[in-house]
Tab-separated table of C-alpha atoms in Angstrom:
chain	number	residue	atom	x	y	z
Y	1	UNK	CA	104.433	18.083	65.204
Y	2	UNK	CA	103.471	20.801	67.775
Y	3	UNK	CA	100.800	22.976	67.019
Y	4	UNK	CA	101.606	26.808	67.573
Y	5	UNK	CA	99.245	29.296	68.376
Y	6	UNK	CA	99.365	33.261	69.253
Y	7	UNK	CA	96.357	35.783	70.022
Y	8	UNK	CA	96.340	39.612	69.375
Y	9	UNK	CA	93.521	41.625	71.223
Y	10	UNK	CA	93.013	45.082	71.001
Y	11	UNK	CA	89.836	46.800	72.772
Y	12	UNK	CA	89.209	50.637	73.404
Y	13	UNK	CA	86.308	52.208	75.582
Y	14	UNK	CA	84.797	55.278	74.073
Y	15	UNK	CA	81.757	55.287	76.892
Y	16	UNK	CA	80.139	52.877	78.692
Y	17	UNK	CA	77.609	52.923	75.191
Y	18	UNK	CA	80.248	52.235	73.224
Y	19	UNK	CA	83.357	49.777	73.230
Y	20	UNK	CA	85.565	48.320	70.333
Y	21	UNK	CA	87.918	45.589	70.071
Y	22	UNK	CA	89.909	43.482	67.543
Y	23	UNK	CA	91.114	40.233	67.889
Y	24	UNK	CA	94.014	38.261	65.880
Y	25	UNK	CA	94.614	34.491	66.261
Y	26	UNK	CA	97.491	32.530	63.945
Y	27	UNK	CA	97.404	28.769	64.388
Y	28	UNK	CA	100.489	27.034	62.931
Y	29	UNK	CA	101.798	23.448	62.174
Y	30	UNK	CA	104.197	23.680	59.928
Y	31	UNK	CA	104.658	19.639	59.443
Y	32	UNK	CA	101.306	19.563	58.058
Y	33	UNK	CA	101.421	22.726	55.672
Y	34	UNK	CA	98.641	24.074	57.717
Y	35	UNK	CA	98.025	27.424	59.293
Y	36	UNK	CA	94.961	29.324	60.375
Y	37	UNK	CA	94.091	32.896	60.711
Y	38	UNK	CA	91.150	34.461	62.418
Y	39	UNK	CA	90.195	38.103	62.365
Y	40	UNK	CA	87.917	39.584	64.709
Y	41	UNK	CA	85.710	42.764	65.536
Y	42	UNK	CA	83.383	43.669	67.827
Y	43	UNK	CA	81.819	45.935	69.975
Y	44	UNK	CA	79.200	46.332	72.647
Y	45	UNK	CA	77.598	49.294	75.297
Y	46	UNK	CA	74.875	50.266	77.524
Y	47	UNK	CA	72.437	52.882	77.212
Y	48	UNK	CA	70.127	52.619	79.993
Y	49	UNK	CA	68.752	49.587	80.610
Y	50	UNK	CA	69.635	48.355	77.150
Y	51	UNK	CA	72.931	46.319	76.323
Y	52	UNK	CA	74.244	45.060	73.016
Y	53	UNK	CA	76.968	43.223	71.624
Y	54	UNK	CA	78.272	42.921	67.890
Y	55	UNK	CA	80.587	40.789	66.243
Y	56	UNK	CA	82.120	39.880	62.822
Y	57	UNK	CA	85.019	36.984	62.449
Y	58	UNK	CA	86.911	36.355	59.178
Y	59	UNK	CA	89.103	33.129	58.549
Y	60	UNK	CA	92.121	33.095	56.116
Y	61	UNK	CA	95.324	30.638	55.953
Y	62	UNK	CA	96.203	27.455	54.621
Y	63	UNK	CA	94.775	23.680	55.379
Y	64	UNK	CA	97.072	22.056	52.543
Y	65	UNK	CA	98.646	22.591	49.196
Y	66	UNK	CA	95.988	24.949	47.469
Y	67	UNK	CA	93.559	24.446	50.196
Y	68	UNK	CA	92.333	27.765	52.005
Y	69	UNK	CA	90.013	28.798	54.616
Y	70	UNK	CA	87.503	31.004	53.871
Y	71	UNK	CA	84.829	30.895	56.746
Y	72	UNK	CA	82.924	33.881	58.220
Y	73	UNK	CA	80.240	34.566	61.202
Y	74	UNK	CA	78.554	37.337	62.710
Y	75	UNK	CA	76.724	37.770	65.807
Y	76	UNK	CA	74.550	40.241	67.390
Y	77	UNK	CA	73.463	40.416	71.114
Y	78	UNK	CA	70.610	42.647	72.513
Y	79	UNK	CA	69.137	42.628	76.168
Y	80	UNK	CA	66.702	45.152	77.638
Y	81	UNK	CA	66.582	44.968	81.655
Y	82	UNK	CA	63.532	46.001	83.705
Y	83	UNK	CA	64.188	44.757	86.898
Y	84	UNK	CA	63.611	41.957	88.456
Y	85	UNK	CA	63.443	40.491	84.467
Y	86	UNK	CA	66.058	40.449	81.618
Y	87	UNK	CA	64.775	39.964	77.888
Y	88	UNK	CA	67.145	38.953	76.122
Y	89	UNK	CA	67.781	38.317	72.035
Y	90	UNK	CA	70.620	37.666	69.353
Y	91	UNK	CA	71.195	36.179	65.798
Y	92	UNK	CA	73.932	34.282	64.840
Y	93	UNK	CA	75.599	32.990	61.355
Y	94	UNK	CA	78.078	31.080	60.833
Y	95	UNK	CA	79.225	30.149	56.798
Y	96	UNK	CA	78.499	26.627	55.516
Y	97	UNK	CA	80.135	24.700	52.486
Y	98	UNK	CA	77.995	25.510	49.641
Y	99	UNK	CA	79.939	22.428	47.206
Y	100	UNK	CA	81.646	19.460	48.667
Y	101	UNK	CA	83.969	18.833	46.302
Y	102	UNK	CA	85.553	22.218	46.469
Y	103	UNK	CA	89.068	22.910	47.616
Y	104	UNK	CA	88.306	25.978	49.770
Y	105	UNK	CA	86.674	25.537	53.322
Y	106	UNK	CA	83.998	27.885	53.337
Y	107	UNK	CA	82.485	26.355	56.603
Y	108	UNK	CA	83.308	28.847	59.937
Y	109	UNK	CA	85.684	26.527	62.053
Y	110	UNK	CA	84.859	28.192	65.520
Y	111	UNK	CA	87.353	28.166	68.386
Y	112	UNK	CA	85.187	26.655	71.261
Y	113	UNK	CA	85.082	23.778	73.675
Y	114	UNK	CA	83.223	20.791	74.565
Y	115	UNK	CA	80.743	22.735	76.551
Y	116	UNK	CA	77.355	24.592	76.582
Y	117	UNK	CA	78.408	27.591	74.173
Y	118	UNK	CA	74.333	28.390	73.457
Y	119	UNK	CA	71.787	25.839	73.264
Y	120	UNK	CA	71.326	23.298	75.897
Y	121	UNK	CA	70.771	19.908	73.112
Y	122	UNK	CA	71.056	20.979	69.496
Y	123	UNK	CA	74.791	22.540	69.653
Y	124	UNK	CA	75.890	20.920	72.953
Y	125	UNK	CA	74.219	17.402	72.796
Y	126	UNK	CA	72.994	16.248	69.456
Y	127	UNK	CA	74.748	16.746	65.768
Y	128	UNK	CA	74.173	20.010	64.432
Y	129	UNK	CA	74.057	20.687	60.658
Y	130	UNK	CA	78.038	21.194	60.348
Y	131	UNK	CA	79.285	19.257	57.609
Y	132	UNK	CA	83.066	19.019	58.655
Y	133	UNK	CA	84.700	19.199	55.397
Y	134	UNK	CA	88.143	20.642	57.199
Y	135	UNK	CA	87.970	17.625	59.718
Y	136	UNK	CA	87.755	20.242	62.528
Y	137	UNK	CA	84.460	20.773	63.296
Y	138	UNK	CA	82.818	17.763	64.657
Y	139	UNK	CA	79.036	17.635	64.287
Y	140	UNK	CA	78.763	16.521	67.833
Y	141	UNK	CA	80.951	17.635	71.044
Y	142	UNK	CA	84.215	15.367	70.414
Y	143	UNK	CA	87.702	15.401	71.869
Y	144	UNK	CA	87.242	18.819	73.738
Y	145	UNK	CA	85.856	20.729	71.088
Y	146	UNK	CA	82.614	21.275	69.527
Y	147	UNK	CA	80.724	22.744	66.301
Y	148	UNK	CA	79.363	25.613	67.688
Y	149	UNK	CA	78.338	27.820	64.774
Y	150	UNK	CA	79.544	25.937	61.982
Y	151	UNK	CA	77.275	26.570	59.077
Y	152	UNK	CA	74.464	27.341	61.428
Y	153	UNK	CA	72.540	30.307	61.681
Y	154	UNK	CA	70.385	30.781	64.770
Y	155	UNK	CA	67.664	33.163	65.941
Y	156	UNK	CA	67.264	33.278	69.939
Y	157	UNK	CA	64.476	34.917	72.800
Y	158	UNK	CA	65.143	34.925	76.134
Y	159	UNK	CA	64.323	35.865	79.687
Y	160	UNK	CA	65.750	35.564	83.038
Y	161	UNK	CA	63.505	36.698	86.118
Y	162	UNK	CA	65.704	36.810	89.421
Y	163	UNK	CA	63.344	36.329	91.232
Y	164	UNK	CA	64.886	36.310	94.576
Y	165	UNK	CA	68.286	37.877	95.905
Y	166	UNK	CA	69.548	34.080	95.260
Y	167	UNK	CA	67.188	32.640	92.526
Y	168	UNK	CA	67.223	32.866	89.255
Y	169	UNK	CA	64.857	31.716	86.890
Y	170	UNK	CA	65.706	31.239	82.915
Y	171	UNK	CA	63.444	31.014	79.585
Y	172	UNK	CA	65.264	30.698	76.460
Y	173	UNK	CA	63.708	29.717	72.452
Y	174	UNK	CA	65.814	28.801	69.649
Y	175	UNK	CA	65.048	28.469	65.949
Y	176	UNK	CA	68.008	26.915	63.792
Y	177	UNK	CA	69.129	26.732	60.224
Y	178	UNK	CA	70.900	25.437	57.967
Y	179	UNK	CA	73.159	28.098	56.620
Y	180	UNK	CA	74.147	26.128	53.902
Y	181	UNK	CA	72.817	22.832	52.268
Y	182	UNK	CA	74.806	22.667	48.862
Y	183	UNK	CA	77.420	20.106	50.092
Y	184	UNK	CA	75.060	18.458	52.401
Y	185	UNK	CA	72.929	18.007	48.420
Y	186	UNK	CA	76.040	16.685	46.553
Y	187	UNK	CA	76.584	14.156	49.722
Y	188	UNK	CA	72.788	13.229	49.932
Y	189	UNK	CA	72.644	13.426	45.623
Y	190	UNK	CA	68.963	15.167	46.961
Y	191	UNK	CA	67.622	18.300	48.121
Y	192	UNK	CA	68.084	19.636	51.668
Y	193	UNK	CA	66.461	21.350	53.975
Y	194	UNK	CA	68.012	24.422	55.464
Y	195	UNK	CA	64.928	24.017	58.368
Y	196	UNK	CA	66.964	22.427	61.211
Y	197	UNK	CA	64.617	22.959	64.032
Y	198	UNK	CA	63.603	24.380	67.128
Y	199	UNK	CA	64.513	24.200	70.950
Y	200	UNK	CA	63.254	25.069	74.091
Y	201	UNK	CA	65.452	25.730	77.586
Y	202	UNK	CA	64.726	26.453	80.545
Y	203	UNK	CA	66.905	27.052	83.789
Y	204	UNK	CA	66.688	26.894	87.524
Y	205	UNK	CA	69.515	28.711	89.648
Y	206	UNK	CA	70.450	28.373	92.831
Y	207	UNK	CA	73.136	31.064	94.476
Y	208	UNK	CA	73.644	28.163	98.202
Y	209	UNK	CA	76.872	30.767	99.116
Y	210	UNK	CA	79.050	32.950	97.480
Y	211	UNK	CA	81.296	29.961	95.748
Y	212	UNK	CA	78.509	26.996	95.401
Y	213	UNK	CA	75.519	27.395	93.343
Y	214	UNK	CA	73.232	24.565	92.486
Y	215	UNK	CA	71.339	23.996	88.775
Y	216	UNK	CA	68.621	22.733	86.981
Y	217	UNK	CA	68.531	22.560	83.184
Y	218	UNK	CA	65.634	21.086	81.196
Y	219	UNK	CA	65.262	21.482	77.236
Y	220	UNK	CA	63.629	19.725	74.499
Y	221	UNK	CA	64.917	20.185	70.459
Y	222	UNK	CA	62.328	19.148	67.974
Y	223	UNK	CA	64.527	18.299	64.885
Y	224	UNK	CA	63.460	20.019	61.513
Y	225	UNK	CA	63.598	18.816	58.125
Y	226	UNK	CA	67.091	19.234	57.633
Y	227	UNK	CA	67.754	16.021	59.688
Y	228	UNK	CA	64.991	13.839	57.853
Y	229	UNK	CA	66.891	14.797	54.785
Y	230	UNK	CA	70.427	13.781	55.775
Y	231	UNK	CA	69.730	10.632	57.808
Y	232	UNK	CA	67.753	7.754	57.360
Y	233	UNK	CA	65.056	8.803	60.580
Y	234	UNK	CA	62.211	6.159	61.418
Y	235	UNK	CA	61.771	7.918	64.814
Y	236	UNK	CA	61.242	12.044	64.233
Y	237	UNK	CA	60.765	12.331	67.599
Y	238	UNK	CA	62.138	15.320	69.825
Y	239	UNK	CA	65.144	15.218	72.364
Y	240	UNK	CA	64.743	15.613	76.089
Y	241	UNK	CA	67.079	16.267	78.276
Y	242	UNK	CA	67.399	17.299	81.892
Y	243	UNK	CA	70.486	18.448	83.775
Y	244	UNK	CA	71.718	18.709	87.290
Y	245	UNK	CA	74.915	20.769	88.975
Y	246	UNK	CA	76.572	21.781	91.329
Y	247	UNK	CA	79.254	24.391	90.731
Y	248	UNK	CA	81.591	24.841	93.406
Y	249	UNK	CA	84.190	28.426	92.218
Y	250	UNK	CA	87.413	29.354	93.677
């Protein structure tokens, strides 16, 4: 009943404007006739002042008798630096189940934890628009892992200003999506909205020595129609929340 797991990666630096890497990971239990594969590429550079980053992940394997993942995302990164500010951008998709009642798990099943992988509330505090067919990705942070991209697409602009040697200051807007609403409709037996709202973060940074920093996070998710259409909402009010830490490295 153990789960097995084993991770390939492969990277190569052409020039500091150019890196690329693959990555392989196999997840097996063979008790439960169920084994994963993910297959990854990316890449990412500088030229200049401006930075990128790139990636595409395909999932293939088995999640029971004649049951077969088939999940996808891609991801691209851009910042532009002119100091003392940052601006910062990316767009993000992960696949969604487009019918409910279909054998194959179309939905991305990413391989993340139950932390802050992108947004401060939406992704990392509320449900997002995962529908969880496969069991594995939990619409809200559960049991040490969390949805992340799972059938959401996201478009993000950011900033960070340091604007002294030890603080840091931190604007970030999100607009999500549904990336697909199909089994979401045959669960509902109505239409869907793909609109799943918008969030705003921002973030105060404190470098106290080299090893302790202290933080302030503040955001506030307005939920779109998406949610309205899923759940029975009286209250379509936003989400605040506000966040402090201290983070003490070794």
């Amino acid at each position: 009943d153990d789960l097995d797991g084993y991770v390939a990666l492969m990277t190569y630096k052409f020039s500091d404007a150019l890196k690329l890497g693959a990555n392989y990971t196999y997840l097996n239990l063979s008790d439960a006739d169920f084994s994963q594969q993910n297959l990854g590429v990316h890449a990412d550079g500088k030229i200049g002042n401006f930075g990128y980053k790139a990636a595409v992940d395909f999932q293939f394997g088995d999640a029971g008798e004649d049951v077969n993942f088939k999940g996808y995302a891609l991801s691209l990164n851009a910042d532009y630096r002119i100091n003392p500010v940052t601006l910062r951008g990316a767009f993000v998709y992960g696949s969604g189940e487009k019918d409910a009642t279909s054998d194959d798990i179309k939905e991305f099943v990413p391989f993340v934890g139950k932390t802050q992988n992108y947004s401060f509330i939406y992704e990392y505090q509320v449900a997002t628009t995962a529908f969880n067919k496969s069991g594995l990705n939990p619409e809200a942070p559960s049991n040490g892992h969390a949805a992340g991209v799972a059938n959401t697409t996201y478009a993000n602009l950011g900033v960070d200003w340091n604007a002294t040697k030890d603080i840091t200051l931190s604007l970030d807007g999100y607009y999500f999506w549904a990336s697909q609403t199909g089994a979401w409709e045959d669960y509902t037996g109505d239409d869907v909205s793909s609109n799943a709202g918008w969030e705003v973060d921002a973030k105060f940074r404190y470098q106290i020595a080299k090893n302790l920093t202290y933080q302030i996070d503040a955001g506030y998710f307005k939920p779109g129609k998406f949610y309205e259409d899923i759940l029975p909402l009286d209250d379509k009010k936003g989400v605040t929340a506000l966040r402090h830490a201290i983070q003490l490295s070794f």
